[in-house]
């Protein structure tokens, strides 16, 4: 018993030392103002990784009944119910109430993985996109590839363009796709390393559906920055991110066909990178309209804690103890 207490104390101390105080102080000031009382609960989850939960997205191209049975025996249950406006039967994701991570599978060339571990909230942008078979689809900032894999669990696009500007992350993206997608289907996936800000000019009005999962100030990882100088530099450059996000969105609008849909997402709580960016696009692009996703929000409110008072075309998932998903901001637009 005493050994257990000592070990627990040591673990807590280790985790506490890992928190970057410079980042926490910055978040404390900003999010107390933006989230009010909700920040206290969010702060507790973000600063205590032992609270974090991981979902298990099954790979329909390597389906295993044994795996589903194992997950059920371990107390996992299906994440999504049939009340969702868009929920393909082929998309299967399991979550457990107890914090912790299901064992990961290693990449083996030529062999498909059975599942992908992810933050369950990262599936919401994919569901909001509502991809159908045969559509032309673009994932502008696709690495590491979780959302691209999830899109292919939902439908068979006519052409699926996965783009990642960063060379190292692009290799990571390719490996992810090779690990989950069989050879015939991979032939319909184009992987590029283009500057996302130029795609609209290169491929004007080409796509039916576009996902802009934008580079952002990743609240979870930034809190555990080990290099204080790097963390300080990140915080100084944080204001520039909204400009990049706006440019990526403008490019995506150009690349979208009239009648097409666009989903914008980030994994930050920051208003400047979320609703402010969307409002700028809506106010400056007369051919873009907001799309109501409140029905999706209501349908997932059992499993996710959503910030109250958002507009009908957006939602923000707040991490909460027992529902430690997010942060994840999702907004949907139509051309």
XYZ file of N, CA, C and O in Angstrom, residues 246 270-281 314 329:
60
model
N -6.244 31.592 -42.069
C -7.122 32.350 -42.967
C -6.697 32.151 -44.431
O -7.546 31.949 -45.308
N -8.402 28.214 -28.616
C -8.218 29.640 -28.882
C -9.260 30.231 -29.836
O -9.369 29.828 -30.994
N -9.979 31.217 -29.361
C -11.005 31.909 -30.151
C -10.395 32.561 -31.389
O -10.997 32.573 -32.467
N -9.186 33.091 -31.257
C -8.519 33.770 -32.372
C -8.257 32.824 -33.543
O -8.226 33.242 -34.703
N -8.076 31.536 -33.237
C -7.783 30.543 -34.273
C -9.030 29.763 -34.700
O -8.968 28.966 -35.636
N -10.114 30.000 -34.012
C -11.347 29.258 -34.288
C -12.431 30.166 -34.875
O -12.438 30.457 -36.053
N -13.341 30.609 -34.035
C -14.488 31.383 -34.536
C -14.082 32.701 -35.191
O -14.733 33.152 -36.144
N -12.992 33.324 -34.722
C -12.559 34.589 -35.333
C -12.151 34.385 -36.795
O -12.448 35.219 -37.663
N -11.462 33.269 -37.065
C -11.030 32.951 -38.428
C -12.248 32.685 -39.318
O -12.339 33.193 -40.446
N -13.201 31.923 -38.802
C -14.422 31.607 -39.568
C -15.235 32.865 -39.839
O -15.741 33.071 -40.949
N -15.340 33.743 -38.845
C -16.085 34.995 -39.031
C -15.448 35.878 -40.108
O -16.149 36.525 -40.895
N -14.109 35.893 -40.147
C -13.405 36.673 -41.174
C -13.721 36.153 -42.571
O -13.931 36.931 -43.505
N -13.760 34.834 -42.722
C -14.087 34.226 -44.019
C -15.528 34.539 -44.414
O -15.821 34.927 -45.546
N -20.880 25.863 -35.854
C -19.620 25.499 -35.199
C -19.878 24.778 -33.881
O -20.967 24.845 -33.310
N -12.183 22.029 -32.328
C -13.109 23.009 -32.902
C -13.496 22.543 -34.299
O -12.652 22.090 -35.079
